[in-house]
Short mmCIF file of C-alpha atoms in Angstrom, two decimals:
data_model
loop_
_atom_site.label_atom_id
_atom_site.label_comp_id
_atom_site.label_asym_id
_atom_site.label_seq_id
_atom_site.Cartn_x
_atom_site.Cartn_y
_atom_site.Cartn_z
CA MET A 169 -9.78 -8.00 11.31
CA ASP A 170 -10.68 -5.09 9.06
CA PHE A 171 -7.92 -2.75 7.94
CA ALA A 172 -7.88 0.87 6.94
CA VAL A 173 -5.18 2.76 5.12
CA GLY A 174 -2.38 4.96 6.29
CA PRO A 175 -1.45 6.69 9.53
CA ASP A 176 -2.67 10.11 10.57
CA TYR A 177 0.78 11.67 10.51
CA SER A 178 -0.73 15.07 11.25
CA ASN A 179 -1.27 13.79 14.80
CA SER A 180 2.09 12.06 15.16
CA GLY A 181 3.44 14.75 17.47
CA GLY A 182 6.60 15.04 15.40
CA GLU A 183 7.45 11.36 15.86
CA ASP A 184 8.67 9.39 12.87
CA VAL A 185 5.91 6.90 12.05
CA ILE A 186 5.64 3.80 9.95
CA PHE A 187 4.06 4.79 6.67
CA GLU A 188 2.07 1.58 6.48
CA SER A 189 -1.12 1.19 4.52
CA THR A 190 -2.27 -2.38 5.05
CA LYS A 191 -2.07 -3.06 8.77
CA LEU A 192 -3.86 -0.28 10.64
CA PRO A 193 -7.00 -1.60 12.36
CA VAL A 194 -10.29 0.18 11.88
CA LYS A 195 -11.65 0.94 15.33
CA PRO A 196 -15.05 -0.60 16.08
CA PRO A 197 -17.76 2.06 16.34
CA THR A 198 -18.47 3.28 19.86
CA ARG A 199 -22.09 3.89 18.89
CA LYS A 200 -24.41 2.76 16.15
CA ILE A 201 -23.45 4.02 12.68
CA THR A 202 -26.43 5.03 10.55
CA LEU A 203 -26.84 6.71 7.17
CA ASP A 204 -27.33 10.01 9.05
CA THR A 205 -24.09 9.72 11.02
CA ILE A 206 -21.56 12.51 10.43
CA PRO A 207 -18.11 10.84 10.43
CA GLN A 208 -15.69 12.39 12.91
CA ASP A 209 -12.66 10.28 12.01
CA GLU A 210 -11.38 7.85 9.38
CA SER A 211 -12.81 4.77 11.09
CA LYS A 212 -16.33 6.22 11.19
CA PHE A 213 -15.92 7.35 7.57
CA ILE A 214 -15.09 3.80 6.50
CA HIS A 215 -17.95 2.25 8.48
CA LYS A 216 -20.46 4.73 7.06
CA SER A 217 -19.16 4.40 3.49
CA LYS A 218 -19.46 0.64 3.71
CA LEU A 219 -22.99 0.96 5.12
CA GLU A 220 -24.02 3.32 2.29
CA GLU A 221 -22.81 0.93 -0.39
CA LEU A 222 -24.40 -2.08 1.25
CA HIS A 223 -27.65 -0.16 1.67
CA SER A 224 -27.73 0.55 -2.07
CA LEU A 225 -27.81 -3.18 -2.87
CA GLU A 226 -30.78 -5.51 -2.85
CA PRO A 227 -30.66 -7.75 0.25
CA HIS A 228 -30.29 -10.95 -1.74
CA CYS A 229 -27.27 -9.48 -3.56
CA ILE A 230 -25.13 -8.92 -0.47
CA THR A 231 -22.83 -11.92 -0.43
CA PRO A 232 -19.63 -12.20 1.64
CA LYS A 233 -17.61 -11.81 -1.56
CA GLU A 234 -19.51 -8.63 -2.46
CA LYS A 235 -18.95 -7.24 1.04
CA ASN A 236 -15.22 -7.78 0.63
CA ARG A 237 -15.27 -6.04 -2.74
CA LEU A 238 -17.08 -3.06 -1.26
CA TRP A 239 -14.65 -2.95 1.63
CA ASN A 240 -11.64 -2.97 -0.67
CA ARG A 241 -13.16 -0.26 -2.85
CA THR A 242 -13.92 1.95 0.15
CA SER A 243 -10.41 1.45 1.53
CA ALA A 244 -8.91 2.24 -1.88
CA GLU A 245 -10.87 5.51 -1.98
CA LEU A 246 -9.49 6.45 1.42
CA PHE A 247 -6.02 5.45 0.23
CA LYS A 248 -6.36 7.85 -2.71
CA LYS A 249 -7.22 10.68 -0.32
CA LEU A 250 -4.17 9.81 1.74
CA ALA A 251 -1.98 9.91 -1.38
CA ILE A 252 -3.30 13.35 -2.31
CA LYS A 253 -2.65 14.58 1.23
CA PHE A 254 0.85 13.13 1.19
CA GLN A 255 1.72 14.89 -2.07
CA ALA A 256 0.37 18.18 -0.76
CA ASP A 257 2.29 17.86 2.52
CA ARG A 258 5.52 16.35 1.18
CA LEU A 259 7.76 19.41 1.57
CA LYS A 260 6.61 19.84 5.15
CA LEU A 261 7.13 16.13 5.83
CA ILE A 262 10.70 16.34 4.53
CA LYS A 263 11.35 19.13 7.00
CA ASP A 264 9.55 17.45 9.91
CA PHE A 265 11.05 14.00 9.28
CA PRO A 266 14.69 14.39 8.17
CA LEU A 267 16.44 11.50 6.48
CA LYS A 268 18.26 9.40 9.09
CA THR A 269 19.92 6.77 6.92
CA ASN A 270 21.76 6.45 3.63
CA LEU A 271 19.59 5.33 0.73
CA PRO A 272 20.89 2.64 -1.67
CA GLY A 273 20.90 4.68 -4.88
CA LYS A 274 19.47 2.72 -7.81
CA ASP A 275 20.97 -0.70 -7.09
CA GLN A 276 18.15 -3.27 -6.99
CA LYS A 277 19.91 -5.75 -4.70
CA LYS A 278 20.91 -3.05 -2.22
CA TRP A 279 17.31 -1.86 -2.14
CA CYS A 280 16.18 -5.42 -1.49
CA LYS A 281 18.42 -5.66 1.56
CA PHE A 282 17.28 -2.20 2.64
CA CYS A 283 13.53 -2.89 2.35
CA LEU A 284 13.32 -6.60 3.11
CA GLY A 285 16.50 -7.53 4.97
CA SER A 286 19.03 -10.26 4.26
CA LYS A 287 16.70 -13.18 5.05
CA LEU A 288 14.22 -12.37 2.29
CA TYR A 289 17.05 -11.20 0.04
CA ASN A 290 18.49 -14.72 0.15
CA GLU A 291 15.12 -16.15 -0.89
CA ILE A 292 15.08 -13.90 -3.96
CA TYR A 293 18.65 -13.83 -5.28
CA ASP A 294 21.09 -16.65 -6.01
CA GLU A 295 24.04 -14.54 -4.89
CA PRO A 296 23.88 -14.94 -1.09
CA CYS A 297 24.15 -12.17 1.46
CA ASN A 298 26.35 -13.58 4.22
CA GLU A 299 25.90 -10.68 6.62
CA GLU A 300 22.79 -10.12 8.69
CA VAL A 301 20.95 -7.04 7.45
CA GLU A 302 17.85 -5.73 9.17
CA ALA A 303 14.93 -4.62 7.03
CA HIS A 304 13.82 -0.99 7.10
CA LEU A 305 10.19 -0.09 7.61
CA PRO A 306 8.75 2.55 5.25
CA LEU A 307 9.09 5.43 7.68
CA LEU A 308 8.13 8.97 6.77
CA SER A 309 11.78 9.88 7.29
CA ILE A 310 12.52 7.61 4.31
CA VAL A 311 9.63 7.65 1.85
CA SER A 312 9.02 11.41 1.92
CA HIS A 313 12.60 11.93 0.68
CA LEU A 314 12.26 9.76 -2.43
CA GLU A 315 12.16 11.62 -5.73
CA GLN A 316 9.74 10.37 -8.38
CA ASP A 317 12.37 8.57 -10.45
CA MET A 318 13.40 6.63 -7.37
CA VAL A 319 9.79 5.94 -6.41
CA LYS A 320 9.24 4.36 -9.83
CA PHE A 321 12.44 2.34 -9.63
CA VAL A 322 11.57 0.96 -6.19
CA LEU A 323 8.04 0.01 -7.26
CA ARG A 324 9.50 -1.98 -10.16
CA TYR A 325 11.91 -3.67 -7.76
CA LEU A 326 9.02 -4.57 -5.46
CA TYR A 327 7.17 -6.04 -8.42
CA TYR A 328 10.18 -8.21 -9.22
CA TRP A 329 10.42 -9.39 -5.60
CA PHE A 330 6.70 -10.14 -5.57
CA LEU A 331 7.13 -12.34 -8.63
CA ALA A 332 10.00 -14.12 -6.87
CA ILE A 333 8.50 -14.81 -3.42
CA ASN A 334 4.86 -13.67 -3.65
CA MET A 335 3.18 -10.85 -1.73
CA ASN A 336 4.38 -11.30 1.82
CA ASP A 337 3.64 -8.69 4.45
CA SER A 338 6.93 -6.81 4.07
CA ILE A 339 6.58 -6.41 0.31
CA ALA A 340 2.92 -5.39 0.62
CA ARG A 341 3.78 -2.75 3.22
CA TRP A 342 6.39 -1.19 0.94
CA VAL A 343 4.19 -1.47 -2.17
CA CYS A 344 1.37 0.47 -0.51
CA SER A 345 3.77 3.09 0.83
CA ILE A 346 5.46 3.59 -2.53
CA LEU A 347 2.11 3.77 -4.32
CA THR A 348 1.17 6.58 -1.96
CA CYS A 349 4.34 8.44 -2.97
CA LEU A 350 3.74 7.97 -6.69
CA GLU A 351 2.55 11.17 -8.31
CA ARG A 352 -0.64 11.07 -10.36
CA PRO A 353 -1.24 10.88 -13.26
CA VAL A 354 1.44 8.45 -14.39
CA THR A 355 2.74 8.29 -17.94
CA VAL A 356 1.29 5.96 -20.57
CA ARG A 357 4.45 3.88 -20.40
CA TYR A 358 4.22 3.51 -16.65
CA ARG A 359 0.52 2.62 -16.89
CA LYS A 360 1.61 -0.38 -18.96
CA PHE A 361 3.79 -1.47 -16.06
CA ILE A 362 0.87 -0.97 -13.65
CA LYS A 363 -1.21 -3.19 -15.92
CA GLU A 364 1.49 -5.89 -15.79
CA PHE A 365 1.42 -5.64 -12.01
CA LYS A 366 -2.37 -6.12 -11.95
CA VAL A 367 -2.17 -9.14 -14.26
CA ALA A 368 0.48 -10.72 -12.03
CA ILE A 369 -1.72 -10.16 -8.98
CA TRP A 370 -4.70 -11.80 -10.69
CA LYS A 371 -2.55 -14.83 -11.48
CA ARG A 372 -1.25 -15.07 -7.93
CA LEU A 373 -4.80 -14.90 -6.52
CA ARG A 374 -5.44 -18.36 -7.95
CA ALA A 375 -2.90 -19.99 -5.64
CA CYS A 376 -2.47 -17.82 -2.53
CA ASP A 377 -3.61 -18.36 1.04
CA LYS A 378 -6.24 -16.27 2.82
CA ARG A 379 -3.84 -13.76 4.39
CA GLU A 380 -2.01 -13.08 1.15
CA ARG A 381 -5.33 -12.85 -0.69
CA LYS A 382 -6.36 -9.91 1.52
CA ARG A 383 -3.15 -8.07 0.68
CA LEU A 384 -3.50 -8.78 -3.02
CA HIS A 385 -7.13 -7.68 -3.22
CA PHE A 386 -6.34 -4.45 -1.39
CA ILE A 387 -3.40 -3.58 -3.67
CA LEU A 388 -5.42 -4.56 -6.72
CA ALA A 389 -8.24 -2.24 -5.62
CA ILE A 390 -5.74 0.63 -5.40
CA LEU A 391 -4.27 -0.10 -8.82
CA LYS A 392 -7.68 -0.47 -10.45
CA GLY A 393 -9.20 2.58 -8.82
CA ASP A 394 -6.30 5.02 -8.97
CA PHE A 395 -4.33 4.08 -12.09
CA SER A 396 -6.96 2.78 -14.50
CA THR A 397 -6.83 5.83 -16.77
#
């Protein structure tokens, strides 16, 4: 299944929504999409953008691998637009989606339990968590309240957890959400960290399964397209 990025929180009707950027399906077109189509929603925008890029290639050049690259690049561009919209709307989102839970401060292990739950926590850390802790989804009532210092801390924590147990769905969901919250441009020092993240993803791509590969390629496209300078 093809995936787009981000929810349309402007149409959420005031409901707290999962700020998830890797699992929203792109709706199949209800009519034929051509180069003259005027996109009316995000799904049509993605379909047309993909068609435009494919149309620019010679027929013999369009391999399945190239199609996937184009898809990731198009999705990353849409992700960037979502991030810009999120930053512009953040103060309103804080008001519309008040914080409903206590955040863990700067403690890495507490954040791990908060984001991933006790089951994944016990796969990452030697010190066991003997109580059952449910993972939190990256809701707007959570991520919109994170200040930039905390956003950067949490992204580093997610990187550490990725190195420990690879890019499972829960980590990928939080990575994409936190990347949306990260203000651009980042500092030179933080760009070095982003580069480390990209290198680690490239290494993991050599040994991952198909599902994880999709997550990794999508996140890599975001990091390459939005934080390369």
